[in-house]
XYZ file of N, CA and C in Angstrom:
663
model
N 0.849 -1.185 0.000
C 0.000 0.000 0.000
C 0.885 1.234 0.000
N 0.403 2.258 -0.731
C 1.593 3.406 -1.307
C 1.333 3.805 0.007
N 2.973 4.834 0.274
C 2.507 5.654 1.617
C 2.425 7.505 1.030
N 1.162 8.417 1.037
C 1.376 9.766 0.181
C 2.533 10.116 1.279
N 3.737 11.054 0.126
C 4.573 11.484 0.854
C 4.518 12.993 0.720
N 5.253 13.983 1.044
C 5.329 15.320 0.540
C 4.454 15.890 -0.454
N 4.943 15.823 -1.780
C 4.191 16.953 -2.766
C 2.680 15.804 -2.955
N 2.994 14.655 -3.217
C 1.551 13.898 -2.662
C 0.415 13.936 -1.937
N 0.758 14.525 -0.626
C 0.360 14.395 0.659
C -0.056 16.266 0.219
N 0.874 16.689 -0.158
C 0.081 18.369 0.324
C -0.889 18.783 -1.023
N -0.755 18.083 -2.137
C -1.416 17.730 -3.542
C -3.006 17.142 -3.250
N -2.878 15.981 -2.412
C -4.029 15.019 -2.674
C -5.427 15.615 -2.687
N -5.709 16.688 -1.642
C -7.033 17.127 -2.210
C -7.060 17.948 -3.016
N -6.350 18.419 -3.911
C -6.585 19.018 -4.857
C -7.103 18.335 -5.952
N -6.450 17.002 -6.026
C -6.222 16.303 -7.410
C -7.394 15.254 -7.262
N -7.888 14.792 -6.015
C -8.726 13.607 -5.820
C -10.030 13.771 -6.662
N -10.791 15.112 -6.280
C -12.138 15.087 -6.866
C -11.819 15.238 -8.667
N -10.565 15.589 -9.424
C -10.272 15.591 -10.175
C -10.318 13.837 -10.983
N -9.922 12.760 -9.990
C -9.851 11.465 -10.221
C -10.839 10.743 -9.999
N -12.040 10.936 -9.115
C -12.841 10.120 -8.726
C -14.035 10.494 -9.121
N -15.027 10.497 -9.616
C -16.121 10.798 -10.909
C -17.145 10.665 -8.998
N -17.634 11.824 -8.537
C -18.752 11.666 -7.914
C -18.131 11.816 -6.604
N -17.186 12.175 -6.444
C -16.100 12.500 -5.097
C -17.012 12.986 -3.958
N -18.003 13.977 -4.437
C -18.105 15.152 -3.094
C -19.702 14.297 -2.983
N -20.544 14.069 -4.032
C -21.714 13.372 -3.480
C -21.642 12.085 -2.790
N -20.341 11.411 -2.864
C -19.988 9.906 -2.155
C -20.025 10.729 -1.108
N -19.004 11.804 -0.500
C -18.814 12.063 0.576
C -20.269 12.712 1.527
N -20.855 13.540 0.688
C -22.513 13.591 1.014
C -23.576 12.686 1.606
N -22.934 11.380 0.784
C -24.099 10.181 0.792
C -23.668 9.862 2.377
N -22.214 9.539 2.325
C -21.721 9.022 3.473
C -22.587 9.707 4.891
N -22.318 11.022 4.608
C -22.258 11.983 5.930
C -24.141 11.658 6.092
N -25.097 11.470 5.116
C -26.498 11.266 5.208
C -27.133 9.954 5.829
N -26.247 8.899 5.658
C -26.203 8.112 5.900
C -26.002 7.591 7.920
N -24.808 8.553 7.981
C -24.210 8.448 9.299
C -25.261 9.360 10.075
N -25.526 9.808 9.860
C -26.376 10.977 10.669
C -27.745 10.150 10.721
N -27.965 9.146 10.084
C -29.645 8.517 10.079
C -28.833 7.287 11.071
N -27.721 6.352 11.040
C -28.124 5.379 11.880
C -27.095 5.180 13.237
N -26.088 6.922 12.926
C -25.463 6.964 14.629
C -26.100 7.412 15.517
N -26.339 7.300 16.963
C -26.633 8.011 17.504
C -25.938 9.101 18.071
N -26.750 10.494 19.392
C -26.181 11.364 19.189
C -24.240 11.324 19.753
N -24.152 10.256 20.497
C -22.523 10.042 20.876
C -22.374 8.648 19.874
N -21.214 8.974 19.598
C -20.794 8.036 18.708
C -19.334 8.293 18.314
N -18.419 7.164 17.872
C -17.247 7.301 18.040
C -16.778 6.439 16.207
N -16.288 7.072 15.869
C -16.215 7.038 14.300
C -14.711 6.824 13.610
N -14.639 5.024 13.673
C -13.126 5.284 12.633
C -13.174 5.100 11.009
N -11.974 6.038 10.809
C -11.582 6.511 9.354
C -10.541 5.695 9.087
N -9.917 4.799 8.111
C -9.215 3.893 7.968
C -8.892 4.887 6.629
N -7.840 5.133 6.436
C -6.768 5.805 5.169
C -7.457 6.753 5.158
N -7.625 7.613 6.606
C -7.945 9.313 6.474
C -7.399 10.326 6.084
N -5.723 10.092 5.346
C -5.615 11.184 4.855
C -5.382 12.060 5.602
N -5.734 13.101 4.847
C -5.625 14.640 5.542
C -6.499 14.862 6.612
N -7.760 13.874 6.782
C -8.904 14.027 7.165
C -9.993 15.088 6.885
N -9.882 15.198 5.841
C -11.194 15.708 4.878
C -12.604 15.355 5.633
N -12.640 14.013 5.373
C -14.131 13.636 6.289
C -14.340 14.254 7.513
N -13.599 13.715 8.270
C -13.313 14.659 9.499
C -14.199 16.414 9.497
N -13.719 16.918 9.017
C -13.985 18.057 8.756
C -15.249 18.195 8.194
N -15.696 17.597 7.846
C -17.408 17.281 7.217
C -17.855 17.122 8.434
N -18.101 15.794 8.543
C -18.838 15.309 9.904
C -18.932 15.797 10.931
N -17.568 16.096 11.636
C -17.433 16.786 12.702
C -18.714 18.452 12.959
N -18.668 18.765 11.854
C -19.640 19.838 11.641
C -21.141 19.673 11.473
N -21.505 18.494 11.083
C -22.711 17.548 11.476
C -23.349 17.149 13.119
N -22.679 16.864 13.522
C -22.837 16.548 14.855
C -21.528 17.059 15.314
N -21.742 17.854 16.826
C -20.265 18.082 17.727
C -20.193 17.253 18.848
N -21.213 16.032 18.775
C -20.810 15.026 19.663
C -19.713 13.919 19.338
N -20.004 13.650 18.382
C -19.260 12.604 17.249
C -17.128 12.862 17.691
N -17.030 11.551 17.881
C -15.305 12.064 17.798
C -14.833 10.593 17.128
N -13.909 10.795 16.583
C -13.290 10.403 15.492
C -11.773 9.558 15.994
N -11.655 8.688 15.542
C -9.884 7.645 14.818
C -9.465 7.894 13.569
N -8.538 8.359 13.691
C -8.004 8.913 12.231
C -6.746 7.899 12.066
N -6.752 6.924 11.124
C -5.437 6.028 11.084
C -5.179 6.091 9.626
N -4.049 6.214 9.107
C -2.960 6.060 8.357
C -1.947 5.699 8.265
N -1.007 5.439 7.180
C -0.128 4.354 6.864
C 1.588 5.886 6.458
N 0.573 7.242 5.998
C 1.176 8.210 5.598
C 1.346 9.282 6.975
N 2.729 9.688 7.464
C 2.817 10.223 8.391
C 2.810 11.735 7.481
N 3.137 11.923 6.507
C 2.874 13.438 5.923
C 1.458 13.765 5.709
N 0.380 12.172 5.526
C -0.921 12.968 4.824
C -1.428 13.760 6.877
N -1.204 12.759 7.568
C -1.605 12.456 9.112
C -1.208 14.019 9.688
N -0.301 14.340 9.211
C 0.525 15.878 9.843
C -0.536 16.842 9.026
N -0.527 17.208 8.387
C -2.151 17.692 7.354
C -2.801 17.406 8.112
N -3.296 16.187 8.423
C -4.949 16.386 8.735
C -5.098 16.700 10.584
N -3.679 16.759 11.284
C -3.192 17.366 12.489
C -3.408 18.749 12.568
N -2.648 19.296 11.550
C -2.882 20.903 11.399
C -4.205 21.301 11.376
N -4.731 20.254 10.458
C -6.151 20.768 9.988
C -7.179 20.902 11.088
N -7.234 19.715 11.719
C -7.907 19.400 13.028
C -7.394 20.855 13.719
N -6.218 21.380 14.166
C -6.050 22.395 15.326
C -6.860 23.813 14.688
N -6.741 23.814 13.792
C -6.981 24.627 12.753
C -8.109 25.155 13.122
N -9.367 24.116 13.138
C -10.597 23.773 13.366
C -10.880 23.755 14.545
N -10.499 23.402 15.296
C -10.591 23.372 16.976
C -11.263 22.153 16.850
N -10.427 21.062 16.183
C -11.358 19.571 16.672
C -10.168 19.001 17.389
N -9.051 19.313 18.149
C -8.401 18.222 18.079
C -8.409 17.291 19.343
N -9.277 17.725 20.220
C -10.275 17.466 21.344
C -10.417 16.149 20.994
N -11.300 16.199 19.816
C -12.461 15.064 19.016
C -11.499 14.184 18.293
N -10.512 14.073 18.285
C -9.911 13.197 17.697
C -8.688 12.949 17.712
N -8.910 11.202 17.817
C -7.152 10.249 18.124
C -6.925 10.044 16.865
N -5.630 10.334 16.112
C -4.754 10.210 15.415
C -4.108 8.637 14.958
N -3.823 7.852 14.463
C -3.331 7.003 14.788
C -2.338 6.447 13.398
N -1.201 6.660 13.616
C -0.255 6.413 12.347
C 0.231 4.745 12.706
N 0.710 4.649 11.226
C 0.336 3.080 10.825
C -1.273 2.071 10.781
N -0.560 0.626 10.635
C -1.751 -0.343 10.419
C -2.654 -0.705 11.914
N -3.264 -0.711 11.548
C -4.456 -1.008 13.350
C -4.039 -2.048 13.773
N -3.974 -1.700 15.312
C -3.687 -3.042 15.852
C -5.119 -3.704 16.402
N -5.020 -5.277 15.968
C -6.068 -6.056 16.255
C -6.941 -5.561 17.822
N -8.037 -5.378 17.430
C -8.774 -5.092 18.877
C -8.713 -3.478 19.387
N -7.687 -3.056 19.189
C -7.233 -1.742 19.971
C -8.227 -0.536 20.209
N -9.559 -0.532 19.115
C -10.200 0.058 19.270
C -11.766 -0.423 19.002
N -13.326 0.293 19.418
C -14.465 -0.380 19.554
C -15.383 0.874 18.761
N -15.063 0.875 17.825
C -16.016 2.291 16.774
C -17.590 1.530 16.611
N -18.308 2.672 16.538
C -19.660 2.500 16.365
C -19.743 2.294 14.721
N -19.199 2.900 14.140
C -19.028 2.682 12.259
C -17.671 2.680 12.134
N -17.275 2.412 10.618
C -15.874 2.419 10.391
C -16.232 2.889 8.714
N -15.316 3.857 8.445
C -15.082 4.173 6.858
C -14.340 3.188 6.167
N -13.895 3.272 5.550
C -12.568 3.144 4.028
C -13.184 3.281 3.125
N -12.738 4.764 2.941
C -12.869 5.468 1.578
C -12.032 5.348 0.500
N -12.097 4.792 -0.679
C -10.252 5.040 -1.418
C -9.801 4.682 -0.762
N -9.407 3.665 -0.878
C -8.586 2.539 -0.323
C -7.696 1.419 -0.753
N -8.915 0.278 -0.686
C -8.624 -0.702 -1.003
C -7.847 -1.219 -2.205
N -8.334 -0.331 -3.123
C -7.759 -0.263 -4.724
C -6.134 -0.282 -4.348
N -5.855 -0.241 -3.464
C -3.929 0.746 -3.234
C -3.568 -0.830 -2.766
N -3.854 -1.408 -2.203
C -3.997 -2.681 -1.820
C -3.538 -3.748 -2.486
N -3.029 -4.983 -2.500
C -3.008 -6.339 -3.911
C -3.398 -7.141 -2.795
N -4.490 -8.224 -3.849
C -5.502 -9.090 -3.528
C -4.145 -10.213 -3.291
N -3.660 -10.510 -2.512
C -2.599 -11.325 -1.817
C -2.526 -11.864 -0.402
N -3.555 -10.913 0.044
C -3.758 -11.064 1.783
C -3.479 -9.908 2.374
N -3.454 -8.891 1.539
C -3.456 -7.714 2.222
C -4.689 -7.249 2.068
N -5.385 -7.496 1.210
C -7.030 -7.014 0.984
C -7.768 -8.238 2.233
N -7.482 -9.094 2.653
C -8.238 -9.762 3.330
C -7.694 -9.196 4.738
N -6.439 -9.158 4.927
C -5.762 -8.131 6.323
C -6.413 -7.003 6.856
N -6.310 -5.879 5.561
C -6.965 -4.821 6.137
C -8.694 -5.039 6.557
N -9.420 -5.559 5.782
C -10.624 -5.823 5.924
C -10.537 -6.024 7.653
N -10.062 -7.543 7.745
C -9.914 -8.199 9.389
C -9.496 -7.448 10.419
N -8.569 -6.023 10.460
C -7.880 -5.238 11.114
C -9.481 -4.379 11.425
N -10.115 -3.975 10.371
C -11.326 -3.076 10.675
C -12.627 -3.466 10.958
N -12.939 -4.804 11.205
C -13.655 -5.927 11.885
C -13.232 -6.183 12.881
N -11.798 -5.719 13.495
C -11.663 -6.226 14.610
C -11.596 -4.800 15.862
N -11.701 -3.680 14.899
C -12.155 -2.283 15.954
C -13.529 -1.185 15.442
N -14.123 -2.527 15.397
C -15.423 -2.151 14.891
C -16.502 -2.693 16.142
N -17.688 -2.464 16.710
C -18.598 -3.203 17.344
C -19.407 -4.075 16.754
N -19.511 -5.220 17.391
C -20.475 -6.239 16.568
C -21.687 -5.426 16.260
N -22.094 -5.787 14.945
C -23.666 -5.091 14.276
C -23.522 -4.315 13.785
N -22.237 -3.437 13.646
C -22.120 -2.392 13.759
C -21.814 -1.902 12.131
N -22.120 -0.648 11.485
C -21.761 -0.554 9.854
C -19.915 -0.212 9.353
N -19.656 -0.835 8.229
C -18.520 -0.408 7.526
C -19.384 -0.085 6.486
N -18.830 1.207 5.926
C -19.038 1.881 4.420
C -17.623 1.750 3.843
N -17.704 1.283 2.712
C -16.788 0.658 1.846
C -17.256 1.635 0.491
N -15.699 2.788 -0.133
C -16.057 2.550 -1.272
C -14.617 2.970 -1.890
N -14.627 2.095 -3.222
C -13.402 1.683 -3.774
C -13.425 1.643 -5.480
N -12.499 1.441 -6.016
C -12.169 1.903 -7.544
C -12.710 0.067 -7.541
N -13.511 -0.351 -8.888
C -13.959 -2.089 -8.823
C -13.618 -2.094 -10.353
N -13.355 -3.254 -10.665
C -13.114 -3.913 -11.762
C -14.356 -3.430 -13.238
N -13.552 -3.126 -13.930
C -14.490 -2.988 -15.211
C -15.930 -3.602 -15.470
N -16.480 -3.308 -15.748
C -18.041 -3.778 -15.876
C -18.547 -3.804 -17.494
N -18.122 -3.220 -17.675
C -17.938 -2.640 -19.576
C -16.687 -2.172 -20.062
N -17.075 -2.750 -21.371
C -15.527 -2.294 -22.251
C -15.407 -0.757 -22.398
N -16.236 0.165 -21.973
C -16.096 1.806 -22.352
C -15.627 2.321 -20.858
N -16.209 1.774 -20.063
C -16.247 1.848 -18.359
C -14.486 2.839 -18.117
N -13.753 2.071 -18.345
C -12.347 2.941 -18.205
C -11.887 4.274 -18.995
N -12.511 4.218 -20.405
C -12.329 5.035 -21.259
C -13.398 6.358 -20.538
N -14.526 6.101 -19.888
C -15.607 7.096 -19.898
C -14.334 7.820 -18.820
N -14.400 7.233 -17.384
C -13.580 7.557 -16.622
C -13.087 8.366 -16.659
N -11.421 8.327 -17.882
C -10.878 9.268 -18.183
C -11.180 10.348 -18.471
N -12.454 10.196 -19.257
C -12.800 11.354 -20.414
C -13.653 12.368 -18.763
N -14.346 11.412 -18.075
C -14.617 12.916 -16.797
C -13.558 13.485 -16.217
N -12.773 12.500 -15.522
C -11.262 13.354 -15.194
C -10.679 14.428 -15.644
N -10.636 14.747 -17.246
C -10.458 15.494 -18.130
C -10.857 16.601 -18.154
N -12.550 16.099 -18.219
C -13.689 17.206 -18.333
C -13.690 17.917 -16.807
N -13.195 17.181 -15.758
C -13.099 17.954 -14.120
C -11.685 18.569 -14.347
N -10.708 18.568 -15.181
C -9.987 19.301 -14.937
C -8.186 18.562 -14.966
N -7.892 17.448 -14.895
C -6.982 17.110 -14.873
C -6.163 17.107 -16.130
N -5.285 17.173 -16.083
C -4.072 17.662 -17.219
C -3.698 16.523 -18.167
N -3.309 16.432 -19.276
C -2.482 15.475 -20.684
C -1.867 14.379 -19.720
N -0.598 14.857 -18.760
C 0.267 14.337 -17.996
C -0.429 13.409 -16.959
N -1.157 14.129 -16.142
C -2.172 13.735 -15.335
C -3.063 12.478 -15.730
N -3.736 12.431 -17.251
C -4.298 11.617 -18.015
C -3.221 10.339 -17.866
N -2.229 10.761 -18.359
C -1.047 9.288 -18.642
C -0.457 8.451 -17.559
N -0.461 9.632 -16.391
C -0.043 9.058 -15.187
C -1.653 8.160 -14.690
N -2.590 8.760 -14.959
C -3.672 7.739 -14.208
C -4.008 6.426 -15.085
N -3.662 7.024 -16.584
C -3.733 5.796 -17.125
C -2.872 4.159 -16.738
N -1.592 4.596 -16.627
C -0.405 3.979 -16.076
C -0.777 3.258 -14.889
N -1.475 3.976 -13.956
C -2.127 3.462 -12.772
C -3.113 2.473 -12.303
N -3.515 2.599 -13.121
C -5.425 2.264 -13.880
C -4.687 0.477 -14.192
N -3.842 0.791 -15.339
C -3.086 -0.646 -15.552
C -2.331 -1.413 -15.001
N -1.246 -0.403 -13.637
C -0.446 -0.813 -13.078
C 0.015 -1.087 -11.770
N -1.297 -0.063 -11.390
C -0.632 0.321 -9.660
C -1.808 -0.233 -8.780
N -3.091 -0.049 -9.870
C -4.466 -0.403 -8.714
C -4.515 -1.714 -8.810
N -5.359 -2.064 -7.456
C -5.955 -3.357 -7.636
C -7.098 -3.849 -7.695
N -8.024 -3.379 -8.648
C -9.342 -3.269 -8.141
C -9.953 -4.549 -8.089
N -11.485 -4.972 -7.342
C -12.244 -6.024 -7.594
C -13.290 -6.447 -8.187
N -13.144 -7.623 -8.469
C -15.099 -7.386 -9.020
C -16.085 -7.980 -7.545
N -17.282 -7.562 -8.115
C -18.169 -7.945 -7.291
C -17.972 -9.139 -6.515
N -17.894 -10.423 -7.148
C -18.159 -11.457 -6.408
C -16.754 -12.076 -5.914
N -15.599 -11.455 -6.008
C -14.284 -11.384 -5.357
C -14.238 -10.552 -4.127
N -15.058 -8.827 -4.236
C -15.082 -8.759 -2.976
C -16.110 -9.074 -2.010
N -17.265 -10.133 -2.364
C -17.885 -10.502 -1.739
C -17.339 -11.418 -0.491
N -16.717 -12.327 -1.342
C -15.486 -13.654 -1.016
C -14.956 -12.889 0.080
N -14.344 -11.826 0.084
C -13.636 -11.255 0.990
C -14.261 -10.588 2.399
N -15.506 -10.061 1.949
C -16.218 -9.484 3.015
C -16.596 -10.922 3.724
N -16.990 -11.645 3.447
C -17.343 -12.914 4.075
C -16.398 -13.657 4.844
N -15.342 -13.950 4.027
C -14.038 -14.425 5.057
C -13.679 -13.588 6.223
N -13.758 -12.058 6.308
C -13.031 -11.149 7.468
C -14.127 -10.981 8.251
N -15.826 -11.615 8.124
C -16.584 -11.660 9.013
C -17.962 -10.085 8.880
N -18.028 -9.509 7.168
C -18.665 -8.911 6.981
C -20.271 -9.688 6.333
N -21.243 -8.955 6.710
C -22.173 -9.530 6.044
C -22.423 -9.110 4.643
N -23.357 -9.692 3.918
C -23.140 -9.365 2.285
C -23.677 -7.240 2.325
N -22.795 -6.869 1.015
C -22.705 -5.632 1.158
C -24.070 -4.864 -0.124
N -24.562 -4.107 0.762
C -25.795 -3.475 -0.157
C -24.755 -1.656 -0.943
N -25.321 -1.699 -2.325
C -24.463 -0.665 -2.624
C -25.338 0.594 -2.432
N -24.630 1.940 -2.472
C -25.413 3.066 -1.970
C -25.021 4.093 -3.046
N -23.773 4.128 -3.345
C -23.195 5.055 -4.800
C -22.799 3.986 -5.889
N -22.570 4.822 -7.102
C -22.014 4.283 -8.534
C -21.546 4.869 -8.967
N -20.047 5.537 -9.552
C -20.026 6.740 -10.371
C -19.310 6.009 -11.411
N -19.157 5.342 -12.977
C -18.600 4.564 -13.515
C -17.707 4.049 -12.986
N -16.188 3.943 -12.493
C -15.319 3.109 -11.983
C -15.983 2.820 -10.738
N -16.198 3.412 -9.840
C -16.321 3.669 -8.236
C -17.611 2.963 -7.871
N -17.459 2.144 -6.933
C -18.679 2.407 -6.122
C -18.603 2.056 -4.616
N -19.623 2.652 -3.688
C -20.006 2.783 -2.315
C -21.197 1.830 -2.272
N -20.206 1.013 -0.894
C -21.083 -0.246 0.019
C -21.485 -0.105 1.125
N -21.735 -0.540 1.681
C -22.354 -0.946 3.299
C -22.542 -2.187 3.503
N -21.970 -2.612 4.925
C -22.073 -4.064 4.914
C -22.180 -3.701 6.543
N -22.363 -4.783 7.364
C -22.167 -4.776 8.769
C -21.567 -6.135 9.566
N -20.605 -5.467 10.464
C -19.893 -6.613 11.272
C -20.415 -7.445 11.727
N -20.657 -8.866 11.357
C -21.132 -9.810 12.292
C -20.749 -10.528 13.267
């Protein structure tokens, strides 16, 4: 799993909604979602938070809500540190650099947003899954949403052509293309079913679609 470093890390929200066809309404759906089945205390981990973008959403939704912010990137984590003081959340939220340790924590929901794709289906896609099943509460929801395997032969080509149309550059185009072929790992449906099932998720109902992308929900059993 890449770790964002420097010009990465201080880049990434610029460039994300540029890459992900439906960026800010996933993040919408999410926050509509959480607000219908948390209650008013509730304790919320973010698995590859980044800068903590979400954070900064939610938190403004409810000011009961406090947050786990874990990452693998100690530059994106310092960002979303600043950002938090910035904000006056940093009260509301534990930080947590590197991979989760088994158990260590008991969240009422758990994210992974953009994720998994960074991942290879080797046992690290079944790892991380099990790491966030295991600081999650039984019953309790994961929202899952991730770059998935082609569905149609135009499906990758459309992709690009929004990226484009949102703004991303010739260079930008070649580098995601490169990526698209080389760096992601995406799944299909009934591969990450296989997977939600082995790490102890129940089958996952979808909530977004944006051609590559889509947003799940499943719950810990």
């Amino acid at each position: 799993m890449p770790s964002f470093t420097q010009d990465e890390a201080t880049h990434y929200d610029s460039r994300i909604e540029r890459l992900v066809p439906g960026y800010q309404l996933l993040h919408e759906l999410v926050q509509a979602q959480l607000q219908t089945v948390l209650p008013e205390q509730a304790e919320i981990l973010i698995v590859g938070a980044g800068t903590g973008k979400e954070v900064l959403q939610l938190a403004e939704s409810n000011p009961s809500w406090t947050f786990i912010v874990q990452d693998v990137s100690d530059d994106m984590l310092a960002i979303a540190d600043q950002n938090f003081t910035n904000c006056g959340l940093s009260s509301r939220v534990t930080i947590h650099s590197g991979p989760l340790v088994p158990g260590q924590y008991q969240a009422d929901v758990a994210l992974c947003l953009l994720v998994m794709h960074f991942v290879a289906d080797d046992g690290g896609k079944l790892a991380l899954l099990e790491s966030i099943h295991s600081n999650l509460k039984p019953g309790k929801q994961l929202l899952l949403a991730d770059l998935m395997r082609s569905e149609t032969q135009f499906e990758r080509e459309s992709q690009l052509k929004h990226c484009r149309a949102m703004g991303l550059t010739h260079i930008g185009e070649e580098r995601m293309r490169h990526n698209l072929e080389h760096e992601f790992y995406p799944l299909d449906r009934i591969r990450l079913a296989e997977l939600l099932d082995e790490s102890g998720f129940s089958s996952a109902h979808m909530f977004f679609k944006a051609l590559g992308f889509s947003g799940l929900s499943c719950v810990r059993q």
